[in-house]
Short mmCIF file of C-alpha atoms and ligand atoms in Angstrom, two decimals:
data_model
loop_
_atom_site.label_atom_id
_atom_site.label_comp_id
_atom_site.label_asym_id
_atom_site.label_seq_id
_atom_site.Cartn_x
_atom_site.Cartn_y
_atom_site.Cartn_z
CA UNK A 1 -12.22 -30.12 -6.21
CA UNK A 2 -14.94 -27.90 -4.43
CA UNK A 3 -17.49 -26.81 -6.74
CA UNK A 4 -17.97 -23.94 -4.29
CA UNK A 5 -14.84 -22.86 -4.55
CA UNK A 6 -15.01 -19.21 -5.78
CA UNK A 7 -13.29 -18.71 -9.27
CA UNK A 8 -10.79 -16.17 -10.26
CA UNK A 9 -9.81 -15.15 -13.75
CA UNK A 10 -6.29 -14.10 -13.56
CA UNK A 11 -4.49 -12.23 -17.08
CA UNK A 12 -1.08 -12.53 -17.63
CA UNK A 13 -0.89 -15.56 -15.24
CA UNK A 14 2.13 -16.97 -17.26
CA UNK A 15 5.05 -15.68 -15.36
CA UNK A 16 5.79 -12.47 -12.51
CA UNK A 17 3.18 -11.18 -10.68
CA UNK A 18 0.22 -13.20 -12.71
CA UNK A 19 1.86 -16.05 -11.81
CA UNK A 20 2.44 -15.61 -8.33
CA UNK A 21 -1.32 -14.54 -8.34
CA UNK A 22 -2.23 -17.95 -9.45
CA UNK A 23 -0.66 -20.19 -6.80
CA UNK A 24 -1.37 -17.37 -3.50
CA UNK A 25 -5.31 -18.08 -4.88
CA UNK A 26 -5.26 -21.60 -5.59
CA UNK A 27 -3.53 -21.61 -2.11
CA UNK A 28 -6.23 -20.29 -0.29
CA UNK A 29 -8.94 -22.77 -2.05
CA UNK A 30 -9.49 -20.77 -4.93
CA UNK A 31 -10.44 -22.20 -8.55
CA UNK A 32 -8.14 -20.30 -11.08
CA UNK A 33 -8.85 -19.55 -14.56
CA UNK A 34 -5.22 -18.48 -15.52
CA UNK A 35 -5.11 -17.02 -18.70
CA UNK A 36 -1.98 -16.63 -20.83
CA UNK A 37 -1.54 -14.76 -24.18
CA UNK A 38 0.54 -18.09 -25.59
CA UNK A 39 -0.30 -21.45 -23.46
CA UNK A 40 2.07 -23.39 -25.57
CA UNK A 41 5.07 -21.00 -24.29
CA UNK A 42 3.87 -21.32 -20.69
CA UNK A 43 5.88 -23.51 -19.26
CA UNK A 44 6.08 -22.59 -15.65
CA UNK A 45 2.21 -22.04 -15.70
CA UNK A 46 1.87 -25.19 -17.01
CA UNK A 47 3.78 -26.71 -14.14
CA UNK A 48 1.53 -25.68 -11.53
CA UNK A 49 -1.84 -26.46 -13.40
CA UNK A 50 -0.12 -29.98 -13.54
CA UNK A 51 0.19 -30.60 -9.74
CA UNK A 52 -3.37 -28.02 -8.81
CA UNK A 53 -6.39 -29.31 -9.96
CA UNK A 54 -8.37 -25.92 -9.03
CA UNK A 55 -5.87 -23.99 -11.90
CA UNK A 56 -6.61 -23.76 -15.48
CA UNK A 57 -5.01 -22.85 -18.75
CA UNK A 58 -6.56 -20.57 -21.05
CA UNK A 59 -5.61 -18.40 -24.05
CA UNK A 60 -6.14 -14.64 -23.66
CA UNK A 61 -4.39 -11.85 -25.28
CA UNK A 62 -5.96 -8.79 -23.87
CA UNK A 63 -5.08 -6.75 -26.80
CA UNK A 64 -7.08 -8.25 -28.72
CA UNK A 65 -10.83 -7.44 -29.27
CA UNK A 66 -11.37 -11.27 -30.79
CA UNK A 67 -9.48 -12.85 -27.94
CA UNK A 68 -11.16 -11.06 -25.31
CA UNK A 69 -14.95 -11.73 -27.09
CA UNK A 70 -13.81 -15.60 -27.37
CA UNK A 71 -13.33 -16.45 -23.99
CA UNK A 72 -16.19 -14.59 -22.61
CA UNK A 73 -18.04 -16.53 -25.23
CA UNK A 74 -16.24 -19.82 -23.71
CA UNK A 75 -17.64 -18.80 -20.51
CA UNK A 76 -20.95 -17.35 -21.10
CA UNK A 77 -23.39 -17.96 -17.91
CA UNK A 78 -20.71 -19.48 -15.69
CA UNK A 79 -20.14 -16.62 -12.41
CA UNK A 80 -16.48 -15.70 -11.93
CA UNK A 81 -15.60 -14.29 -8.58
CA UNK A 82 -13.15 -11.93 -8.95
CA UNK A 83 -11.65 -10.90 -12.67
CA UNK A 84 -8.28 -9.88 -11.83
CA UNK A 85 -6.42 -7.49 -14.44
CA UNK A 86 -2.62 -8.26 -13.83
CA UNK A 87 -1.62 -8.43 -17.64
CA UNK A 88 0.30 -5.07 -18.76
CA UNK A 89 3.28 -4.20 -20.94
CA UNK A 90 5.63 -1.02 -19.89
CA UNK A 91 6.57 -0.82 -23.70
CA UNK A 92 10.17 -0.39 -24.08
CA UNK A 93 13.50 -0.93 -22.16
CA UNK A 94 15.01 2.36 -20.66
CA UNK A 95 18.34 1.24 -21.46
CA UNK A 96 19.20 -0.35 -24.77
CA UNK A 97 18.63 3.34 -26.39
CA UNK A 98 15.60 3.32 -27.53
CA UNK A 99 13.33 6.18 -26.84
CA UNK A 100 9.99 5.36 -28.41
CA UNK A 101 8.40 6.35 -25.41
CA UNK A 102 10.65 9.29 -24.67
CA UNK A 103 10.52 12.58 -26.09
CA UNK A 104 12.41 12.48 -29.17
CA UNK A 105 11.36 9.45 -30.05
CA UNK A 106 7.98 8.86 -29.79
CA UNK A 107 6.29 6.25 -31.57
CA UNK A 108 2.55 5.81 -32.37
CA UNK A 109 2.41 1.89 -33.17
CA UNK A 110 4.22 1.34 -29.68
CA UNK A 111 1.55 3.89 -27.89
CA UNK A 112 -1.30 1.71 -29.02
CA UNK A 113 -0.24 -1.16 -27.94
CA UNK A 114 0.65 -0.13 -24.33
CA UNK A 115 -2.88 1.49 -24.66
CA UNK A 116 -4.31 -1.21 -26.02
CA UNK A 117 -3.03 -3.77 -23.44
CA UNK A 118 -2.94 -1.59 -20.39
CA UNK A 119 -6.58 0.35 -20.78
CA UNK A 120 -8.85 -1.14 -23.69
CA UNK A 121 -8.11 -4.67 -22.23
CA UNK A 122 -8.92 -4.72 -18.57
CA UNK A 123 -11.91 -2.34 -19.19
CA UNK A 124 -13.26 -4.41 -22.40
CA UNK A 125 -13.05 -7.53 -20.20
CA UNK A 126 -14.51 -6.53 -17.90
CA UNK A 127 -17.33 -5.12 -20.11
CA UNK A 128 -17.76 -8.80 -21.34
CA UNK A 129 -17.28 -10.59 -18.15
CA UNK A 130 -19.58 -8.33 -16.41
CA UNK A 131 -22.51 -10.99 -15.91
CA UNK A 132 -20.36 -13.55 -15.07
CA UNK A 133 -18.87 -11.89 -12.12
CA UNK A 134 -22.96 -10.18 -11.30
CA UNK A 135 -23.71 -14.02 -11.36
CA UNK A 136 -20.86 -14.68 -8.75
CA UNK A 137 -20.50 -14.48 -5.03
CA UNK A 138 -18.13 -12.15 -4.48
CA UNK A 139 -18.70 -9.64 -7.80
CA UNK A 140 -14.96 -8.26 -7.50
CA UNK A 141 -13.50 -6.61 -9.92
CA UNK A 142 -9.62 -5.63 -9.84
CA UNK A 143 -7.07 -3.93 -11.58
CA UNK A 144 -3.35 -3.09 -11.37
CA UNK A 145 -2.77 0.11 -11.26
CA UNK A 146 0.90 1.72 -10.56
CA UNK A 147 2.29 4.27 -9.09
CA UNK A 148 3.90 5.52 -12.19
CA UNK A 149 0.68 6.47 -13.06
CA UNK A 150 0.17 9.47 -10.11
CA UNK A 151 0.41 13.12 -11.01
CA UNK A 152 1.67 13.49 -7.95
CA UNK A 153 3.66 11.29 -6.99
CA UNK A 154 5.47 10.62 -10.96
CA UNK A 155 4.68 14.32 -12.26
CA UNK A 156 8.13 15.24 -12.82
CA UNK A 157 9.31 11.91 -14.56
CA UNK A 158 9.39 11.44 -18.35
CA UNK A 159 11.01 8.16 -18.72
CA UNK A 160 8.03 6.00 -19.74
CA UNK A 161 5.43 8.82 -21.27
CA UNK A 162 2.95 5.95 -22.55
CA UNK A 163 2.87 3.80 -19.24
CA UNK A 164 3.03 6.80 -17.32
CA UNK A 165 -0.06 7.75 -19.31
CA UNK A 166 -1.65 4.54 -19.18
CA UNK A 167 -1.73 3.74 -16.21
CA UNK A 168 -3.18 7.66 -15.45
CA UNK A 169 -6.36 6.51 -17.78
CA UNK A 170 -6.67 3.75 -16.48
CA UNK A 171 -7.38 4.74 -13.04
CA UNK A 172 -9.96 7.23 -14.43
CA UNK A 173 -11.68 4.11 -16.92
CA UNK A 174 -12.10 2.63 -13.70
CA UNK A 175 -13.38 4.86 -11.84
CA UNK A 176 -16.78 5.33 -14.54
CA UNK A 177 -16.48 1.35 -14.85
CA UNK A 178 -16.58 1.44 -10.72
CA UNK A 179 -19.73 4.12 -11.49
CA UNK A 180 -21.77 1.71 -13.86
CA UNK A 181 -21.26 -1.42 -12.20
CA UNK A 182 -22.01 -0.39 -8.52
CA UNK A 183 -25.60 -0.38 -8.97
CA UNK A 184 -24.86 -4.52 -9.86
CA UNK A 185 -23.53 -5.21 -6.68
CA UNK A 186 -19.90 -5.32 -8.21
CA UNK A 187 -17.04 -4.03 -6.52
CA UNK A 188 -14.21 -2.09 -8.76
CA UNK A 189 -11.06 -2.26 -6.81
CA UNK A 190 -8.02 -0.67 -7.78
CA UNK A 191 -4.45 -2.06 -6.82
CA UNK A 192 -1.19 -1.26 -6.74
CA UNK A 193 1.25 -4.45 -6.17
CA UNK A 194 4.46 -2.04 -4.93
CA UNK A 195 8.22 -2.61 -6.41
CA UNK A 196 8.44 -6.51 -7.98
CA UNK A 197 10.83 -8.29 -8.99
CA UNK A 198 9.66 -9.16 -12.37
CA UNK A 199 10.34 -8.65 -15.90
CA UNK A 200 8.85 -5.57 -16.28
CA UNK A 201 10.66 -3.59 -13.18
CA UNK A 202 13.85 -4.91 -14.75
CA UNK A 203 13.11 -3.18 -18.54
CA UNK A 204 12.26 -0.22 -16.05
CA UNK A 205 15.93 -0.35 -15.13
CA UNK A 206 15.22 -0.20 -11.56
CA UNK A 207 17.56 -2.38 -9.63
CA UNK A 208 16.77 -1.36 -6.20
CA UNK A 209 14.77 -3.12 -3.37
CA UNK A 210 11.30 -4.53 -4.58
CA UNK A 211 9.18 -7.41 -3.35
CA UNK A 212 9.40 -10.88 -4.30
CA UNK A 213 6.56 -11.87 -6.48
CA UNK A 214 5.01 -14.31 -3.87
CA UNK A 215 5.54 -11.17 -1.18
CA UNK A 216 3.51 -8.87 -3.63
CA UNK A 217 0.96 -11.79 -4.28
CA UNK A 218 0.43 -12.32 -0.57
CA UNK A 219 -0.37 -8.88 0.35
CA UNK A 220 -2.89 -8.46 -2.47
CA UNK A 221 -4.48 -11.76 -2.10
CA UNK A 222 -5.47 -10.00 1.39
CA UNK A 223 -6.51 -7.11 -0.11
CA UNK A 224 -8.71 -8.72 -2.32
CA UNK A 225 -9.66 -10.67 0.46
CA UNK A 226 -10.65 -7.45 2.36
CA UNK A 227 -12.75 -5.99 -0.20
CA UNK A 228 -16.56 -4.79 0.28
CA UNK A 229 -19.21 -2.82 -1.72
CA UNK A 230 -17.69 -0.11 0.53
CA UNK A 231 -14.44 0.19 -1.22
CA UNK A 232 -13.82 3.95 -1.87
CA UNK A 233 -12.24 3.79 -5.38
CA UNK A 234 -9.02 4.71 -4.64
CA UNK A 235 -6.00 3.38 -5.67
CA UNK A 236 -4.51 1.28 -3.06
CA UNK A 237 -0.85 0.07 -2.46
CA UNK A 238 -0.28 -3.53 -1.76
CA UNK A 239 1.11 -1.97 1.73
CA UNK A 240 -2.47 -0.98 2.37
CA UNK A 241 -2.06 2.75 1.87
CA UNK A 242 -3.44 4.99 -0.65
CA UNK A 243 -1.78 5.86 -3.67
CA UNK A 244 -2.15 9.47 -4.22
CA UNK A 245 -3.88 9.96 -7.88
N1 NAP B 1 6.71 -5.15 -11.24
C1 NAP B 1 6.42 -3.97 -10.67
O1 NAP B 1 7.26 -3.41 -9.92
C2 NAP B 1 5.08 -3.33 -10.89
C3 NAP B 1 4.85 -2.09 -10.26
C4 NAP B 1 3.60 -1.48 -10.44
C5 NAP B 1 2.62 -2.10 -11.21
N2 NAP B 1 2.88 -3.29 -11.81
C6 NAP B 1 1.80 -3.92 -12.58
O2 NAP B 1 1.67 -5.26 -12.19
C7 NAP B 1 1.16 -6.03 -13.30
C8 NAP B 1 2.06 -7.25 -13.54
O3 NAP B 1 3.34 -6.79 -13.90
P1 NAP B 1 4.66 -7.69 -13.83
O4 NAP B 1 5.66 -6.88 -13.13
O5 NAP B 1 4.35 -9.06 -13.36
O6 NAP B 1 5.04 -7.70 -15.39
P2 NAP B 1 5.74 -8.83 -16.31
O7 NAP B 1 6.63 -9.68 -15.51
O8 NAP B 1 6.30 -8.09 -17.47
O9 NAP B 1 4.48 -9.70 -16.77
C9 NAP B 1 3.50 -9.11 -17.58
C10 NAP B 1 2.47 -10.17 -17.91
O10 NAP B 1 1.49 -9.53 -18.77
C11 NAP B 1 1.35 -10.36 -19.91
N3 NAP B 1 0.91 -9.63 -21.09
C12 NAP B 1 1.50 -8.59 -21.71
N4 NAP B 1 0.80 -8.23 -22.79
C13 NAP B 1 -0.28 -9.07 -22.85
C14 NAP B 1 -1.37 -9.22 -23.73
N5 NAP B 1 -1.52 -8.44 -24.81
N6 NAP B 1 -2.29 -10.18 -23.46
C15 NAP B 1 -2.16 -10.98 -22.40
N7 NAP B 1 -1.13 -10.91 -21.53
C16 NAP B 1 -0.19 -9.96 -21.77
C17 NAP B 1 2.71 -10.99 -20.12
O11 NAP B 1 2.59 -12.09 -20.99
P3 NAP B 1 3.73 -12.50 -22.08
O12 NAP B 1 4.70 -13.38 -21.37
O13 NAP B 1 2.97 -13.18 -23.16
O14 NAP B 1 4.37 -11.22 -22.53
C18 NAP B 1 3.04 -11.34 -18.68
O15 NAP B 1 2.37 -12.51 -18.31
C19 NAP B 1 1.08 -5.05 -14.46
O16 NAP B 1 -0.22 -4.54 -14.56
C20 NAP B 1 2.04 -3.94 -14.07
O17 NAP B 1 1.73 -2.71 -14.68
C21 NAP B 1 4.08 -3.92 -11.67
#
């Protein structure tokens, strides 16, 4: 193993997108802390930190205030490269009748926790995990965003009122997260990974055309890749164009 290798801390790295984050990185050289919210359960994870050397295991449930302040405790003073925020939750399935996130239904234990997972947890880790990645090389900072989350673009649709939402605030957390790092030399990049095939677009109910994980992975590995102090902010597709807010 390279102890220059630059280190990436990837949530959700247990299966979709996460996980196809974790091998495109280790791929290219990286060292990859890939957290999961339960190890013991991740079997596929666990398959490729058996033949990579440069990928870890660690437990991380990003809802969780204690979880988050354990592992930056783990890892006080060591620099992390890039802190990638893959790890989300769209809430509910469209299609087994529930509406807890559809007018009608609307339930305030399930709105916390997509709040809770999708905004308090990427911006409260990187709160924590800020000197680790001022300490690093590369001082990048990135977040999936969605489109589901434009006015513009998603204005009209009321399928998913707490992702839709969360996703919205979470663009604008890290935009004043973008604001108070900057003068650190750290770079707050927003992403968008398209249509995946994962889990999650298949609880959306979408069974159109969408990426393969490894496709998505690929084209934000280049992204991230790509980035500079310069980056504008703005919430960019995995296709390289801008995602209207
Ligand atoms: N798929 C798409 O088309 C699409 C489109 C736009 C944006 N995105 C975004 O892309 C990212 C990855 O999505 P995906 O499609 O790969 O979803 P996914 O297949 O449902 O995977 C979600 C991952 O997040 C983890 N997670 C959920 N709650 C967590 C928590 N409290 N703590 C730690 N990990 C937690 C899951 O772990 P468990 O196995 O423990 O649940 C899983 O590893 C998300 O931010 C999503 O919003 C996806």
């Amino acid at each position: 193993m390279d102890d220059k290798s630059p280190v990436a801390l990837i949530t959700g790295a247990n299966r979709g997108l996460g996980l196809a984050l974790v091998k495109a990185f280790a791929g290219h050289g990286w060292r990859v802390m890939a957290t999961a919210r339960e190890p013991a359960k991740a079997t596929a994870l666990a398959g490729v930190a058996a033949g990579n050397p440069l990928v870890s295991i660690e437990p991380l449930d990003v809802a969780s205030t204690e979880s988050i302040e354990a592992l930056a405790q783990r890892h006080r003073g060591e620099p992390i490269d890039l802190l990638f925020n893959n790890a989300a939750v769209l809430g509910d399935r469209h299609d087994v009748g529930n509406r807890r996130q559809q007018l009608g239904g609307l339930d305030q234990a399930l709105f916390v926790q997509v709040m809770k997972t999708n905004v308090y947890g990427p911006l409260k880790l990187a709160e924590l995990l800020a000197d680790n990645v001022a300490a690093s090389g590369q001082k990048k900072i990135v977040t999936l965003s969605s489109g589901l989350g434009s006015l513009s673009l998603m204005g009209s649709m009321s399928m998913f009122y707490f992702y839709q939402m969360s996703k919205a605030a979470l663009n604008m957390g890290l935009r004043a997260l973008r604001h108070d790092l900057r003068p650190r030399g750290i770079t707050v990049a927003i992403l968008a990974p398209g249509l995946v095939k994962t889990e999650l677009l298949a609880e959306s109910g979408y069974s159109g055309e969408a990426l393969t994980p490894e496709q998505s992975a690929a084209g934000l590995y280049q992204l991230v890749a790509g980035l500079t102090p310069e980056d504008p902010g703005l919430p960019i597709n995995v296709d390289g164009q801008v995602l209207p807010w």
